[in-house]
Amino acid sequence: MAMMKEFKEFAMKGNVVDLAVGVIIGGAFGKIVDSLVQDVIMPPIGRIFGGLDFANYYLPLNGQATTMTLVEAKKAGAVLAYGNFLTILLNFIILAFIIFQMVRLMNKARRSEPVAPAPAPATPEDIVLLREIRDSLQKNGQNSNDLAK
C-alpha cells in the first residue's frame, strides 16, 4: 500500500500534470503544423517543382519505373522517398521555429515582470529590547558611559 500512496503523490505533483498537458497540446499542435505544411505550403512548392505531389517524389532502388505513386512503389520494392523526407523536414523546421518563438516570448515576459525585493528579516526580540533600553536611558539623560562607571 505504501507504494501506491507514493505513486499517487508522484502522479499528482504539478510537474507531472503539467508535462501531461504539454504532451497533449504538443500533439495537437503538431497535427496543425503538419496540416499547414502538407495542405498549404507543400502544394505551391510541388507546383513550382513540376506540378506533382511533392510527397510522391522518390527514386526507385530496384529498377522499377517512377510513374507509380509512392505507395505503389513501396509495395513493388525499395524506394528512396526524398520528397516525403523533405516534407517532414520542412514540418520540423516550422514546428521548431514556432516553439522557439513561444519560448522567446515566455523568456521576454519573465524578464519584464518586476521582481519584488525580498522582505527584510525580522529583528530578533533581544535586539529590540536592548534598543528600547538604550533609547529609554538616552531619554532619561543618562549616557551609557555613565552606567559603565
PDB file of C-alpha atoms in Angstrom:
ATOM      1  CA  MET A   1       0.000   0.000   0.000  1.00  0.00           C
ATOM      2  CA  ALA A   2       2.880   2.371   0.671  1.00  0.00           C
ATOM      3  CA  MET A   3       3.987   2.096  -2.949  1.00  0.00           C
ATOM      4  CA  MET A   4       0.516   3.030  -4.206  1.00  0.00           C
ATOM      5  CA  LYS A   5       0.442   6.068  -1.918  1.00  0.00           C
ATOM      6  CA  GLU A   6       3.891   7.068  -3.133  1.00  0.00           C
ATOM      7  CA  PHE A   7       2.833   6.633  -6.768  1.00  0.00           C
ATOM      8  CA  LYS A   8      -0.304   8.735  -6.187  1.00  0.00           C
ATOM      9  CA  GLU A   9       1.821  11.543  -4.689  1.00  0.00           C
ATOM     10  CA  PHE A  10       4.186  11.350  -7.670  1.00  0.00           C
ATOM     11  CA  ALA A  11       1.393  11.339 -10.250  1.00  0.00           C
ATOM     12  CA  MET A  12      -0.427  14.248  -8.662  1.00  0.00           C
ATOM     13  CA  LYS A  13       2.593  16.526  -8.466  1.00  0.00           C
ATOM     14  CA  GLY A  14       2.239  19.675 -10.543  1.00  0.00           C
ATOM     15  CA  ASN A  15       5.196  18.827 -12.776  1.00  0.00           C
ATOM     16  CA  VAL A  16       3.741  15.502 -13.932  1.00  0.00           C
ATOM     17  CA  VAL A  17       0.330  17.015 -14.670  1.00  0.00           C
ATOM     18  CA  ASP A  18       1.938  19.967 -16.478  1.00  0.00           C
ATOM     19  CA  LEU A  19       4.022  17.560 -18.546  1.00  0.00           C
ATOM     20  CA  ALA A  20       0.946  15.538 -19.499  1.00  0.00           C
ATOM     21  CA  VAL A  21      -0.918  18.669 -20.562  1.00  0.00           C
ATOM     22  CA  GLY A  22       2.129  19.799 -22.553  1.00  0.00           C
ATOM     23  CA  VAL A  23       2.363  16.472 -24.394  1.00  0.00           C
ATOM     24  CA  ILE A  24      -1.332  16.525 -25.295  1.00  0.00           C
ATOM     25  CA  ILE A  25      -1.254  20.125 -26.507  1.00  0.00           C
ATOM     26  CA  GLY A  26       2.030  19.479 -28.324  1.00  0.00           C
ATOM     27  CA  GLY A  27       0.498  16.520 -30.164  1.00  0.00           C
ATOM     28  CA  ALA A  28      -2.487  18.579 -31.252  1.00  0.00           C
ATOM     29  CA  PHE A  29      -0.242  21.481 -32.252  1.00  0.00           C
ATOM     30  CA  GLY A  30       1.941  19.079 -34.241  1.00  0.00           C
ATOM     31  CA  LYS A  31      -1.116  17.998 -36.237  1.00  0.00           C
ATOM     32  CA  ILE A  32      -1.919  21.640 -37.001  1.00  0.00           C
ATOM     33  CA  VAL A  33       1.617  22.294 -38.239  1.00  0.00           C
ATOM     34  CA  ASP A  34       1.569  19.029 -40.228  1.00  0.00           C
ATOM     35  CA  SER A  35      -1.634  20.134 -41.943  1.00  0.00           C
ATOM     36  CA  LEU A  36      -0.152  23.585 -42.594  1.00  0.00           C
ATOM     37  CA  VAL A  37       2.874  22.045 -44.273  1.00  0.00           C
ATOM     38  CA  GLN A  38       1.061  19.341 -46.266  1.00  0.00           C
ATOM     39  CA  ASP A  39      -2.076  21.276 -47.213  1.00  0.00           C
ATOM     40  CA  VAL A  40      -0.901  24.889 -47.525  1.00  0.00           C
ATOM     41  CA  ILE A  41       2.869  25.119 -48.043  1.00  0.00           C
ATOM     42  CA  MET A  42       3.814  21.985 -49.987  1.00  0.00           C
ATOM     43  CA  PRO A  43       1.200  22.181 -52.804  1.00  0.00           C
ATOM     44  CA  PRO A  44       2.580  25.501 -54.165  1.00  0.00           C
ATOM     45  CA  ILE A  45       6.148  24.231 -53.765  1.00  0.00           C
ATOM     46  CA  GLY A  46       5.188  20.998 -55.532  1.00  0.00           C
ATOM     47  CA  ARG A  47       3.627  23.013 -58.348  1.00  0.00           C
ATOM     48  CA  ILE A  48       6.822  25.047 -58.761  1.00  0.00           C
ATOM     49  CA  PHE A  49       8.866  21.830 -58.964  1.00  0.00           C
ATOM     50  CA  GLY A  50       6.802  20.078 -61.599  1.00  0.00           C
ATOM     51  CA  GLY A  51       3.175  20.202 -60.549  1.00  0.00           C
ATOM     52  CA  LEU A  52       3.226  16.886 -58.686  1.00  0.00           C
ATOM     53  CA  ASP A  53       2.562  15.980 -55.095  1.00  0.00           C
ATOM     54  CA  PHE A  54       5.916  16.675 -53.510  1.00  0.00           C
ATOM     55  CA  ALA A  55       5.495  13.785 -51.055  1.00  0.00           C
ATOM     56  CA  ASN A  56       5.422  11.380 -54.036  1.00  0.00           C
ATOM     57  CA  TYR A  57       8.940  12.236 -55.203  1.00  0.00           C
ATOM     58  CA  TYR A  58      11.116   9.178 -54.884  1.00  0.00           C
ATOM     59  CA  LEU A  59      13.906   7.236 -56.512  1.00  0.00           C
ATOM     60  CA  PRO A  60      13.279   3.524 -57.065  1.00  0.00           C
ATOM     61  CA  LEU A  61      16.092   1.331 -55.769  1.00  0.00           C
ATOM     62  CA  ASN A  62      15.063  -1.851 -57.560  1.00  0.00           C
ATOM     63  CA  GLY A  63      14.956  -0.525 -61.146  1.00  0.00           C
ATOM     64  CA  GLN A  64      11.168  -0.059 -61.458  1.00  0.00           C
ATOM     65  CA  ALA A  65       9.568   2.826 -63.305  1.00  0.00           C
ATOM     66  CA  THR A  66       8.957   6.131 -61.493  1.00  0.00           C
ATOM     67  CA  THR A  67       5.426   6.564 -62.898  1.00  0.00           C
ATOM     68  CA  MET A  68       3.813   4.926 -59.855  1.00  0.00           C
ATOM     69  CA  THR A  69       2.756   6.720 -56.719  1.00  0.00           C
ATOM     70  CA  LEU A  70       4.961   6.369 -53.648  1.00  0.00           C
ATOM     71  CA  VAL A  71       2.574   3.869 -52.025  1.00  0.00           C
ATOM     72  CA  GLU A  72       2.575   1.666 -55.165  1.00  0.00           C
ATOM     73  CA  ALA A  73       6.356   1.948 -55.498  1.00  0.00           C
ATOM     74  CA  LYS A  74       6.870   0.899 -51.850  1.00  0.00           C
ATOM     75  CA  LYS A  75       4.730  -2.177 -52.490  1.00  0.00           C
ATOM     76  CA  ALA A  76       6.839  -3.014 -55.550  1.00  0.00           C
ATOM     77  CA  GLY A  77      10.175  -2.693 -53.746  1.00  0.00           C
ATOM     78  CA  ALA A  78      12.630  -0.415 -52.007  1.00  0.00           C
ATOM     79  CA  VAL A  79      12.481   3.322 -52.735  1.00  0.00           C
ATOM     80  CA  LEU A  80      14.336   6.417 -51.611  1.00  0.00           C
ATOM     81  CA  ALA A  81      11.406   8.715 -50.668  1.00  0.00           C
ATOM     82  CA  TYR A  82      13.248  12.052 -50.641  1.00  0.00           C
ATOM     83  CA  GLY A  83      10.060  14.072 -51.226  1.00  0.00           C
ATOM     84  CA  ASN A  84       8.431  12.679 -48.106  1.00  0.00           C
ATOM     85  CA  PHE A  85      11.642  13.319 -46.164  1.00  0.00           C
ATOM     86  CA  LEU A  86      11.760  16.937 -47.332  1.00  0.00           C
ATOM     87  CA  THR A  87       8.109  17.407 -46.353  1.00  0.00           C
ATOM     88  CA  ILE A  88       8.777  16.061 -42.849  1.00  0.00           C
ATOM     89  CA  LEU A  89      11.968  18.148 -42.588  1.00  0.00           C
ATOM     90  CA  LEU A  90      10.063  21.312 -43.507  1.00  0.00           C
ATOM     91  CA  ASN A  91       7.385  20.334 -40.981  1.00  0.00           C
ATOM     92  CA  PHE A  92      10.068  20.014 -38.282  1.00  0.00           C
ATOM     93  CA  ILE A  93      11.692  23.350 -39.169  1.00  0.00           C
ATOM     94  CA  ILE A  94       8.365  25.187 -38.958  1.00  0.00           C
ATOM     95  CA  LEU A  95       7.450  23.478 -35.677  1.00  0.00           C
ATOM     96  CA  ALA A  96      10.892  24.199 -34.184  1.00  0.00           C
ATOM     97  CA  PHE A  97      10.658  27.856 -35.266  1.00  0.00           C
ATOM     98  CA  ILE A  98       7.218  28.256 -33.696  1.00  0.00           C
ATOM     99  CA  ILE A  99       8.365  26.635 -30.443  1.00  0.00           C
ATOM    100  CA  PHE A 100      11.448  28.892 -30.461  1.00  0.00           C
ATOM    101  CA  GLN A 101       9.205  31.942 -30.816  1.00  0.00           C
ATOM    102  CA  MET A 102       6.994  30.766 -27.939  1.00  0.00           C
ATOM    103  CA  VAL A 103       9.995  30.198 -25.645  1.00  0.00           C
ATOM    104  CA  ARG A 104      11.398  33.564 -26.674  1.00  0.00           C
ATOM    105  CA  LEU A 105       8.138  35.301 -25.757  1.00  0.00           C
ATOM    106  CA  MET A 106       7.991  33.466 -22.412  1.00  0.00           C
ATOM    107  CA  ASN A 107      11.564  34.500 -21.578  1.00  0.00           C
ATOM    108  CA  LYS A 108      10.779  38.086 -22.543  1.00  0.00           C
ATOM    109  CA  ALA A 109       7.679  38.079 -20.325  1.00  0.00           C
ATOM    110  CA  ARG A 110       9.686  36.715 -17.398  1.00  0.00           C
ATOM    111  CA  ARG A 111      12.310  39.425 -17.771  1.00  0.00           C
ATOM    112  CA  SER A 112       9.719  42.202 -17.939  1.00  0.00           C
ATOM    113  CA  GLU A 113       7.967  41.176 -14.718  1.00  0.00           C
ATOM    114  CA  PRO A 114       9.124  43.396 -11.849  1.00  0.00           C
ATOM    115  CA  VAL A 115      10.886  41.418  -9.189  1.00  0.00           C
ATOM    116  CA  ALA A 116       9.704  42.367  -5.710  1.00  0.00           C
ATOM    117  CA  PRO A 117      12.525  42.845  -3.229  1.00  0.00           C
ATOM    118  CA  ALA A 118      12.739  40.250  -0.519  1.00  0.00           C
ATOM    119  CA  PRO A 119      11.299  41.433   2.789  1.00  0.00           C
ATOM    120  CA  ALA A 120      13.856  42.375   5.420  1.00  0.00           C
ATOM    121  CA  PRO A 121      14.301  39.689   8.050  1.00  0.00           C
ATOM    122  CA  ALA A 122      12.594  40.402  11.346  1.00  0.00           C
ATOM    123  CA  THR A 123      14.826  41.845  14.045  1.00  0.00           C
ATOM    124  CA  PRO A 124      15.350  39.379  16.912  1.00  0.00           C
ATOM    125  CA  GLU A 125      13.411  40.185  20.074  1.00  0.00           C
ATOM    126  CA  ASP A 126      16.508  40.557  22.291  1.00  0.00           C
ATOM    127  CA  ILE A 127      17.917  43.210  19.948  1.00  0.00           C
ATOM    128  CA  VAL A 128      14.606  45.103  20.034  1.00  0.00           C
ATOM    129  CA  LEU A 129      14.612  45.022  23.855  1.00  0.00           C
ATOM    130  CA  LEU A 130      18.216  46.266  24.031  1.00  0.00           C
ATOM    131  CA  ARG A 131      17.360  49.127  21.688  1.00  0.00           C
ATOM    132  CA  GLU A 132      14.365  50.072  23.830  1.00  0.00           C
ATOM    133  CA  ILE A 133      16.557  50.093  26.953  1.00  0.00           C
ATOM    134  CA  ARG A 134      19.148  52.256  25.195  1.00  0.00           C
ATOM    135  CA  ASP A 135      16.504  54.691  23.970  1.00  0.00           C
ATOM    136  CA  SER A 136      14.931  54.854  27.435  1.00  0.00           C
ATOM    137  CA  LEU A 137      18.281  55.581  29.027  1.00  0.00           C
ATOM    138  CA  GLN A 138      19.076  58.299  26.490  1.00  0.00           C
ATOM    139  CA  LYS A 139      15.647  59.819  27.060  1.00  0.00           C
ATOM    140  CA  ASN A 140      16.240  59.974  30.820  1.00  0.00           C
ATOM    141  CA  GLY A 141      19.517  61.813  30.217  1.00  0.00           C
ATOM    142  CA  GLN A 142      21.775  59.015  31.228  1.00  0.00           C
ATOM    143  CA  ASN A 143      24.621  58.111  28.977  1.00  0.00           C
ATOM    144  CA  SER A 144      25.666  54.532  28.537  1.00  0.00           C
ATOM    145  CA  ASN A 145      29.177  55.603  29.582  1.00  0.00           C
ATOM    146  CA  ASP A 146      27.807  56.710  32.974  1.00  0.00           C
ATOM    147  CA  LEU A 147      26.453  53.225  33.601  1.00  0.00           C
ATOM    148  CA  ALA A 148      29.818  51.655  32.928  1.00  0.00           C
ATOM    149  CA  LYS A 149      31.432  53.579  35.839  1.00  0.00           C
TER     150      LYS A 149
END
